[in-house]
mmCIF file of C-alpha atoms in Angstrom:
data_model
loop_
_atom_site.group_PDB
_atom_site.id
_atom_site.type_symbol
_atom_site.label_atom_id
_atom_site.label_comp_id
_atom_site.label_asym_id
_atom_site.label_seq_id
_atom_site.Cartn_x
_atom_site.Cartn_y
_atom_site.Cartn_z
ATOM 1 C CA MET A 29 0.000 0.000 0.000
ATOM 2 C CA GLU A 30 1.146 3.516 -0.826
ATOM 3 C CA LEU A 31 0.519 6.530 1.413
ATOM 4 C CA THR A 32 0.177 9.698 -0.659
ATOM 5 C CA LYS A 33 -0.226 13.396 0.064
ATOM 6 C CA ALA A 34 -0.758 14.852 -3.424
ATOM 7 C CA PHE A 35 -3.461 14.453 -6.075
ATOM 8 C CA SER A 36 -0.839 14.040 -8.818
ATOM 9 C CA GLU A 37 0.948 11.262 -6.926
ATOM 10 C CA THR A 38 -2.356 9.497 -6.269
ATOM 11 C CA ARG A 39 -3.436 9.669 -9.911
ATOM 12 C CA ALA A 40 -0.090 8.263 -11.038
ATOM 13 C CA LEU A 41 -0.663 5.181 -8.889
ATOM 14 C CA ALA A 42 -4.276 4.661 -9.984
ATOM 15 C CA LYS A 43 -4.347 1.973 -12.679
ATOM 16 C CA GLY A 44 -7.238 0.275 -14.420
ATOM 17 C CA ARG A 45 -10.699 0.743 -12.914
ATOM 18 C CA VAL A 46 -10.315 3.053 -9.920
ATOM 19 C CA GLY A 47 -12.507 2.880 -6.824
ATOM 20 C CA LEU A 48 -12.678 5.637 -4.215
ATOM 21 C CA VAL A 49 -13.833 5.612 -0.598
ATOM 22 C CA PRO A 50 -13.839 9.205 0.700
ATOM 23 C CA THR A 51 -13.521 9.360 4.510
ATOM 24 C CA MET A 52 -12.531 11.673 7.326
ATOM 25 C CA GLY A 53 -10.587 8.884 8.999
ATOM 26 C CA ALA A 54 -10.822 7.300 12.464
ATOM 27 C CA PHE A 55 -11.931 4.118 10.716
ATOM 28 C CA HIS A 56 -14.675 1.931 12.143
ATOM 29 C CA GLU A 57 -16.666 -0.972 10.741
ATOM 30 C CA GLY A 58 -18.836 1.399 8.733
ATOM 31 C CA HIS A 59 -15.773 2.554 6.799
ATOM 32 C CA THR A 60 -14.371 -0.938 6.411
ATOM 33 C CA SER A 61 -17.683 -2.278 5.107
ATOM 34 C CA LEU A 62 -17.503 0.294 2.302
ATOM 35 C CA MET A 63 -13.923 -0.684 1.478
ATOM 36 C CA LYS A 64 -14.881 -4.357 1.326
ATOM 37 C CA ALA A 65 -17.952 -3.629 -0.808
ATOM 38 C CA ILE A 66 -16.046 -1.657 -3.445
ATOM 39 C CA ARG A 67 -12.860 -3.764 -3.497
ATOM 40 C CA GLU A 68 -14.241 -6.282 -5.989
ATOM 41 C CA ARG A 69 -15.470 -3.501 -8.296
ATOM 42 C CA CYS A 70 -12.066 -1.970 -9.000
ATOM 43 C CA ASP A 71 -8.445 -2.656 -9.869
ATOM 44 C CA THR A 72 -7.034 0.172 -7.755
ATOM 45 C CA LEU A 73 -8.703 1.010 -4.460
ATOM 46 C CA VAL A 74 -8.062 4.531 -3.185
ATOM 47 C CA VAL A 75 -9.211 5.560 0.285
ATOM 48 C CA SER A 76 -8.963 9.238 1.164
ATOM 49 C CA VAL A 77 -8.516 10.486 4.725
ATOM 50 C CA PHE A 78 -9.212 14.192 5.024
ATOM 51 C CA VAL A 79 -10.995 16.060 7.800
ATOM 52 C CA ASN A 80 -12.583 18.675 5.585
ATOM 53 C CA PRO A 81 -12.624 22.064 7.348
ATOM 54 C CA THR A 82 -15.228 23.650 5.067
ATOM 55 C CA GLN A 83 -18.033 21.327 6.177
ATOM 56 C CA PHE A 84 -17.695 22.209 9.878
ATOM 57 C CA GLU A 85 -19.786 25.073 11.170
ATOM 58 C CA LYS A 86 -17.932 25.366 14.492
ATOM 59 C CA GLU A 87 -14.172 25.462 14.989
ATOM 60 C CA ASP A 88 -14.327 23.396 18.183
ATOM 61 C CA ASP A 89 -16.172 20.605 16.344
ATOM 62 C CA LEU A 90 -13.432 20.554 13.709
ATOM 63 C CA GLU A 91 -10.662 20.520 16.308
ATOM 64 C CA SER A 92 -12.279 17.759 18.378
ATOM 65 C CA TYR A 93 -13.008 15.461 15.422
ATOM 66 C CA PRO A 94 -11.165 12.145 16.046
ATOM 67 C CA ARG A 95 -7.957 11.608 14.084
ATOM 68 C CA ASP A 96 -5.768 8.491 14.048
ATOM 69 C CA LEU A 97 -3.871 8.121 10.783
ATOM 70 C CA ALA A 98 -1.484 5.509 12.201
ATOM 71 C CA SER A 99 -4.371 3.196 13.100
ATOM 72 C CA ASP A 100 -6.136 3.965 9.816
ATOM 73 C CA THR A 101 -3.012 2.979 7.898
ATOM 74 C CA VAL A 102 -2.916 -0.429 9.600
ATOM 75 C CA VAL A 103 -6.601 -1.036 8.859
ATOM 76 C CA ALA A 104 -6.219 0.016 5.223
ATOM 77 C CA GLU A 105 -3.269 -2.329 4.720
ATOM 78 C CA GLU A 106 -5.230 -5.216 6.225
ATOM 79 C CA LEU A 107 -8.055 -4.596 3.750
ATOM 80 C CA SER A 108 -5.781 -4.507 0.697
ATOM 81 C CA VAL A 109 -6.247 -0.814 0.006
ATOM 82 C CA ASP A 110 -3.832 0.191 -2.758
ATOM 83 C CA VAL A 111 -3.510 3.912 -2.031
ATOM 84 C CA LEU A 112 -4.257 5.801 1.182
ATOM 85 C CA PHE A 113 -4.555 9.463 0.218
ATOM 86 C CA ALA A 114 -4.076 11.706 3.250
ATOM 87 C CA PRO A 115 -3.528 15.252 1.981
ATOM 88 C CA GLU A 116 -2.803 18.366 3.996
ATOM 89 C CA VAL A 117 -5.332 21.190 3.857
ATOM 90 C CA ASP A 118 -3.272 23.272 1.417
ATOM 91 C CA GLU A 119 -3.260 20.415 -1.099
ATOM 92 C CA VAL A 120 -7.058 20.402 -1.217
ATOM 93 C CA TYR A 121 -7.513 24.147 -0.702
ATOM 94 C CA PRO A 122 -4.456 25.930 -2.130
ATOM 95 C CA ALA A 123 -3.859 29.546 -1.158
ATOM 96 C CA GLY A 124 -6.494 31.813 -2.657
ATOM 97 C CA SER A 125 -9.075 29.059 -3.196
ATOM 98 C CA ALA A 126 -12.429 30.672 -3.917
ATOM 99 C CA THR A 127 -14.454 28.098 -5.863
ATOM 100 C CA VAL A 128 -17.350 26.452 -4.044
ATOM 101 C CA VAL A 129 -19.933 23.951 -5.243
ATOM 102 C CA GLU A 130 -23.606 24.257 -4.319
ATOM 103 C CA VAL A 131 -26.356 21.717 -4.948
ATOM 104 C CA PRO A 132 -29.589 23.689 -4.455
ATOM 105 C CA GLY A 133 -32.827 21.988 -3.524
ATOM 106 C CA ILE A 134 -31.499 18.710 -2.150
ATOM 107 C CA SER A 135 -29.259 20.530 0.318
ATOM 108 C CA GLN A 136 -31.782 23.013 1.720
ATOM 109 C CA TRP A 137 -33.663 20.634 4.026
ATOM 110 C CA MET A 138 -32.767 18.926 7.314
ATOM 111 C CA GLU A 139 -28.958 19.075 7.636
ATOM 112 C CA GLY A 140 -28.816 21.998 5.232
ATOM 113 C CA LYS A 141 -31.211 23.998 7.385
ATOM 114 C CA HIS A 142 -29.474 23.232 10.671
ATOM 115 C CA ARG A 143 -25.870 23.344 9.445
ATOM 116 C CA PRO A 144 -25.510 26.331 7.092
ATOM 117 C CA GLY A 145 -22.691 25.837 4.620
ATOM 118 C CA HIS A 146 -22.225 22.167 5.486
ATOM 119 C CA PHE A 147 -23.310 20.748 2.148
ATOM 120 C CA SER A 148 -21.400 23.377 0.226
ATOM 121 C CA GLY A 149 -18.301 22.096 2.003
ATOM 122 C CA VAL A 150 -19.210 18.476 1.285
ATOM 123 C CA ALA A 151 -20.015 19.139 -2.377
ATOM 124 C CA THR A 152 -16.834 21.164 -2.875
ATOM 125 C CA VAL A 153 -14.476 18.598 -1.374
ATOM 126 C CA VAL A 154 -16.124 15.664 -3.181
ATOM 127 C CA THR A 155 -15.906 17.584 -6.451
ATOM 128 C CA LYS A 156 -12.187 18.096 -5.803
ATOM 129 C CA LEU A 157 -11.729 14.387 -5.054
ATOM 130 C CA PHE A 158 -13.625 13.352 -8.183
ATOM 131 C CA ALA A 159 -11.707 15.829 -10.356
ATOM 132 C CA GLY A 160 -8.319 15.189 -8.739
ATOM 133 C CA ILE A 161 -8.403 11.387 -8.457
ATOM 134 C CA ARG A 162 -10.752 10.638 -11.370
ATOM 135 C CA PRO A 163 -12.323 7.467 -9.953
ATOM 136 C CA ASP A 164 -14.591 5.227 -11.974
ATOM 137 C CA VAL A 165 -16.678 4.263 -8.936
ATOM 138 C CA ALA A 166 -17.108 5.812 -5.486
ATOM 139 C CA ILE A 167 -19.022 4.564 -2.460
ATOM 140 C CA PHE A 168 -20.799 6.369 0.381
ATOM 141 C CA GLY A 169 -22.803 5.128 3.355
ATOM 142 C CA ARG A 170 -26.581 5.359 3.658
ATOM 143 C CA LYS A 171 -26.198 6.674 7.209
ATOM 144 C CA ASP A 172 -25.601 10.066 5.589
ATOM 145 C CA ALA A 173 -28.614 9.757 3.312
ATOM 146 C CA GLN A 174 -28.918 13.442 2.484
ATOM 147 C CA GLN A 175 -25.189 13.689 1.783
ATOM 148 C CA LEU A 176 -25.506 10.722 -0.563
ATOM 149 C CA ALA A 177 -28.324 12.492 -2.429
ATOM 150 C CA VAL A 178 -26.259 15.679 -2.694
ATOM 151 C CA ILE A 179 -23.271 13.783 -4.097
ATOM 152 C CA ARG A 180 -25.409 11.938 -6.616
ATOM 153 C CA GLY A 181 -26.887 15.288 -7.639
ATOM 154 C CA LEU A 182 -23.523 16.982 -8.175
ATOM 155 C CA SER A 183 -22.133 13.955 -10.013
ATOM 156 C CA ARG A 184 -25.120 13.990 -12.357
ATOM 157 C CA ASP A 185 -25.159 17.754 -12.882
ATOM 158 C CA LEU A 186 -21.406 18.123 -13.411
ATOM 159 C CA ARG A 187 -21.308 15.028 -15.643
ATOM 160 C CA PHE A 188 -18.648 13.217 -13.661
ATOM 161 C CA PRO A 189 -18.129 9.760 -15.193
ATOM 162 C CA VAL A 190 -18.320 8.247 -11.717
ATOM 163 C CA GLU A 191 -20.636 5.440 -10.655
ATOM 164 C CA VAL A 192 -21.868 6.464 -7.186
ATOM 165 C CA ILE A 193 -22.889 3.443 -5.135
ATOM 166 C CA ASP A 194 -23.965 3.133 -1.516
ATOM 167 C CA GLY A 195 -23.494 0.826 1.434
ATOM 168 C CA PRO A 196 -25.821 0.098 4.363
ATOM 169 C CA THR A 197 -25.748 1.875 7.697
ATOM 170 C CA VAL A 198 -23.607 -0.162 10.074
ATOM 171 C CA ARG A 199 -24.713 -0.207 13.700
ATOM 172 C CA ASP A 200 -22.949 -1.166 16.896
ATOM 173 C CA TRP A 201 -24.158 -4.215 18.812
ATOM 174 C CA ASP A 202 -26.657 -2.030 20.724
ATOM 175 C CA GLY A 203 -28.104 -0.402 17.598
ATOM 176 C CA LEU A 204 -26.279 2.940 17.723
ATOM 177 C CA ALA A 205 -25.236 3.945 14.210
ATOM 178 C CA LEU A 206 -21.462 3.960 13.924
ATOM 179 C CA SER A 207 -19.881 7.399 13.864
ATOM 180 C CA SER A 208 -16.371 8.520 14.724
ATOM 181 C CA ARG A 209 -18.026 11.023 17.062
ATOM 182 C CA ASN A 210 -19.331 8.171 19.232
ATOM 183 C CA VAL A 211 -15.970 7.986 20.997
ATOM 184 C CA ARG A 212 -16.785 11.332 22.645
ATOM 185 C CA LEU A 213 -19.855 9.910 24.411
ATOM 186 C CA SER A 214 -19.673 8.934 28.064
ATOM 187 C CA SER A 215 -21.416 5.724 29.150
ATOM 188 C CA SER A 216 -24.516 7.621 30.285
ATOM 189 C CA GLU A 217 -24.543 9.784 27.152
ATOM 190 C CA ARG A 218 -24.309 6.688 24.994
ATOM 191 C CA GLU A 219 -27.374 5.238 26.684
ATOM 192 C CA THR A 220 -29.225 8.474 25.948
ATOM 193 C CA ALA A 221 -28.003 8.407 22.343
ATOM 194 C CA LEU A 222 -29.658 5.014 21.849
ATOM 195 C CA GLY A 223 -32.931 6.920 21.653
ATOM 196 C CA LEU A 224 -32.128 7.669 18.012
ATOM 197 C CA SER A 225 -32.024 4.056 16.849
ATOM 198 C CA ARG A 226 -34.767 2.920 19.225
ATOM 199 C CA GLY A 227 -37.123 5.566 17.882
ATOM 200 C CA LEU A 228 -36.311 4.788 14.275
ATOM 201 C CA PHE A 229 -36.672 1.045 14.839
ATOM 202 C CA ARG A 230 -40.089 1.564 16.464
ATOM 203 C CA ALA A 231 -41.144 3.637 13.466
ATOM 204 C CA ALA A 232 -39.832 0.880 11.177
ATOM 205 C CA ASP A 233 -42.012 -1.609 13.064
ATOM 206 C CA GLN A 234 -45.004 0.689 12.500
ATOM 207 C CA ILE A 235 -44.213 0.847 8.779
ATOM 208 C CA ASP A 236 -44.024 -2.936 8.662
ATOM 209 C CA ALA A 237 -47.501 -2.962 10.246
ATOM 210 C CA GLY A 238 -48.856 -0.610 7.568
ATOM 211 C CA GLU A 239 -48.488 2.849 9.116
ATOM 212 C CA PHE A 240 -47.682 5.432 6.424
ATOM 213 C CA GLU A 241 -48.621 8.742 8.090
ATOM 214 C CA GLY A 242 -45.590 10.981 8.474
ATOM 215 C CA ASP A 243 -46.848 12.751 11.597
ATOM 216 C CA ILE A 244 -47.315 9.445 13.410
ATOM 217 C CA LEU A 245 -43.918 8.090 12.377
ATOM 218 C CA THR A 246 -42.038 11.246 13.351
ATOM 219 C CA ALA A 247 -43.919 11.446 16.672
ATOM 220 C CA THR A 248 -42.815 7.892 17.456
ATOM 221 C CA VAL A 249 -39.181 8.856 16.929
ATOM 222 C CA ARG A 250 -39.500 12.038 18.991
ATOM 223 C CA ASP A 251 -41.105 10.155 21.846
ATOM 224 C CA ALA A 252 -38.112 7.816 22.065
ATOM 225 C CA CYS A 253 -35.729 10.780 22.025
ATOM 226 C CA ARG A 254 -37.195 12.847 24.836
ATOM 227 C CA ASP A 255 -33.837 12.923 26.646
ATOM 228 C CA LEU A 256 -31.997 14.276 23.582
ATOM 229 C CA ALA A 257 -31.881 17.817 22.274
ATOM 230 C CA VAL A 258 -33.683 16.947 19.024
ATOM 231 C CA GLU A 259 -33.047 19.283 16.090
ATOM 232 C CA TYR A 260 -35.352 17.637 13.576
ATOM 233 C CA VAL A 261 -37.220 14.457 12.708
ATOM 234 C CA THR A 262 -38.287 14.437 9.070
ATOM 235 C CA LEU A 263 -39.885 12.063 6.583
ATOM 236 C CA ALA A 264 -38.546 13.055 3.156
ATOM 237 C CA ALA A 265 -38.579 11.801 -0.418
ATOM 238 C CA LEU A 266 -35.400 9.785 -0.929
ATOM 239 C CA GLY A 267 -34.184 11.395 -4.156
ATOM 240 C CA THR A 268 -35.031 15.049 -3.546
ATOM 241 C CA MET A 269 -35.051 15.193 0.275
ATOM 242 C CA VAL A 270 -38.256 17.242 0.137
ATOM 243 C CA PRO A 271 -40.351 16.622 3.295
ATOM 244 C CA ILE A 272 -43.489 14.539 2.696
ATOM 245 C CA LYS A 273 -46.597 13.959 4.800
ATOM 246 C CA GLU A 274 -47.310 10.388 3.786
ATOM 247 C CA LEU A 275 -45.183 7.420 2.831
ATOM 248 C CA LYS A 276 -46.125 6.794 -0.803
ATOM 249 C CA LEU A 277 -42.707 6.603 -2.465
ATOM 250 C CA PRO A 278 -39.121 5.711 -1.528
ATOM 251 C CA ALA A 279 -38.243 7.877 1.452
ATOM 252 C CA VAL A 280 -35.940 8.497 4.368
ATOM 253 C CA LEU A 281 -36.977 8.991 7.966
ATOM 254 C CA ALA A 282 -34.113 11.072 9.293
ATOM 255 C CA MET A 283 -33.245 12.830 12.512
ATOM 256 C CA ALA A 284 -30.517 14.782 14.267
ATOM 257 C CA GLY A 285 -29.985 15.538 17.930
ATOM 258 C CA ARG A 286 -27.388 16.460 20.503
ATOM 259 C CA VAL A 287 -26.268 14.402 23.461
ATOM 260 C CA GLY A 288 -24.115 16.641 25.608
ATOM 261 C CA PRO A 289 -21.552 18.190 23.256
ATOM 262 C CA VAL A 290 -21.968 15.525 20.567
ATOM 263 C CA ARG A 291 -24.232 15.971 17.563
ATOM 264 C CA LEU A 292 -25.513 12.722 16.040
ATOM 265 C CA ILE A 293 -27.606 11.859 13.000
ATOM 266 C CA ASP A 294 -29.414 8.672 12.047
ATOM 267 C CA ASN A 295 -32.047 7.477 9.592
ATOM 268 C CA ILE A 296 -33.841 4.570 8.060
ATOM 269 C CA THR A 297 -34.476 4.468 4.343
ATOM 270 C CA ILE A 298 -37.730 3.009 3.090
ATOM 271 C CA ASP A 299 -38.018 1.401 -0.326
ATOM 272 C CA PHE A 300 -41.045 -0.210 -1.929
ATOM 273 C CA ASN A 301 -41.612 -3.687 -3.296
ATOM 274 C CA GLY A 302 -44.808 -3.062 -5.183
ATOM 275 C CA SER A 303 -47.128 -1.511 -2.615
ATOM 276 C CA GLU A 304 -45.208 -2.971 0.325
ATOM 277 C CA ALA A 305 -42.894 -0.601 2.172
ATOM 278 C CA GLU A 306 -39.530 -2.044 3.225
ATOM 279 C CA PRO A 307 -37.662 -0.074 5.907
ATOM 280 C CA ASP A 308 -33.902 -0.614 6.014
ATOM 281 C CA ARG A 309 -32.625 -0.794 9.601
ATOM 282 C CA GLY A 310 -29.036 -1.298 8.488
ATOM 283 C CA VAL A 311 -26.550 -3.925 9.653
ATOM 284 C CA ILE A 312 -26.090 -4.576 13.391
ATOM 285 C CA LEU A 313 -22.734 -5.899 14.594
ATOM 286 C CA ASP A 314 -22.623 -9.049 16.707
ATOM 287 C CA GLU A 315 -20.110 -7.522 19.133
ATOM 288 C CA PRO A 316 -18.931 -4.034 20.157
ATOM 289 C CA SER A 317 -17.225 -2.116 17.356
ATOM 290 C CA ARG A 318 -13.571 -1.152 17.273
ATOM 291 C CA LEU A 319 -14.557 2.429 18.134
ATOM 292 C CA GLY A 320 -14.113 1.445 21.786
ATOM 293 C CA THR A 321 -10.390 1.049 21.148
ATOM 294 C CA LEU A 322 -10.134 4.627 19.843
ATOM 295 C CA ARG A 323 -11.185 6.298 23.094
#
C-alpha cells in the first residue's frame, strides 16, 4: 500500500478501474464495510482520509473530530487498500481558493437547514476528489442519506463519469449507528443516544404494520428521544429530500440531535416492493465495534 499526500501522486498510482472511498478517517466498521464492498469492483482502491474544514460550522467541532492516521493505515493495509490518500489542507484548498460547489434543492432541508454551509463544504471537497483522483466508482454510506443524495446530484449535474454506489448503515451491537463522534460519548450519554435508533426502529415496526402517516412516524421517533436535544425528525422523499406527509414513495426517515456536546444523525431508508414498504434498519454488529479502542 502507498501513502500519498498529493493528487498528482495518487493519480499516477491509480491503474485500471479506480474505486474511491472518501472518509474523514478514524476508521470503524462502517468505513471498512464500504472498502470491502467496493474492493471487488475496482483494480485500484483509493481511500482518502481528510478532515474537511469547510463542512464544519464550528471550529471546536473541527478541532475535536477524532484523528488516528497511524491506526487507519494499519486497517487500510489489512483490507488490501492500494492507495491511502491523506492530503494536507493546502493540497485540497491551495492559497487563494475561492471556488465552491452548491447543490440547491437537495441541500436546503434537514442538515442543510441546521448546518448552514455544510453541504457546500461536502459538495466542494467531493468535487475536488472526483476531479483530482478521477475514480470510476465511489461509495458512500446510507447513514448520511442526504449527503448521498447531494453527491449523486452533483455527479449527475457536473457530468462526472463516476458510478456512485452506496453501502448500508452499520450499527454497533446495541443499535447505535457507527460514527467517529461516538468515541466522545460517556457511558450515560451513549445510553441516551440510543434513543435515536430505538425511535427509528419503532417507526420501522409501524411501517411494517402498515403505518404510512408521516406525523405518526415522526412522533414515534421524537417520543423515544425525549432525553436528547432533538433538532429535527423528518420524513422526506429519498431522491429530492423534500419533506413529505405520507409514505407513498421511496423515502428516508431522518433525525438529528445532541447528546451533551456531541451531535448525532441517524435514519432509516424506506423502499417499496410493489405496494409494500420495506424499511432498512441497516446492519447490526454481533459484538462491540472497534470504536471502543479509539477512546
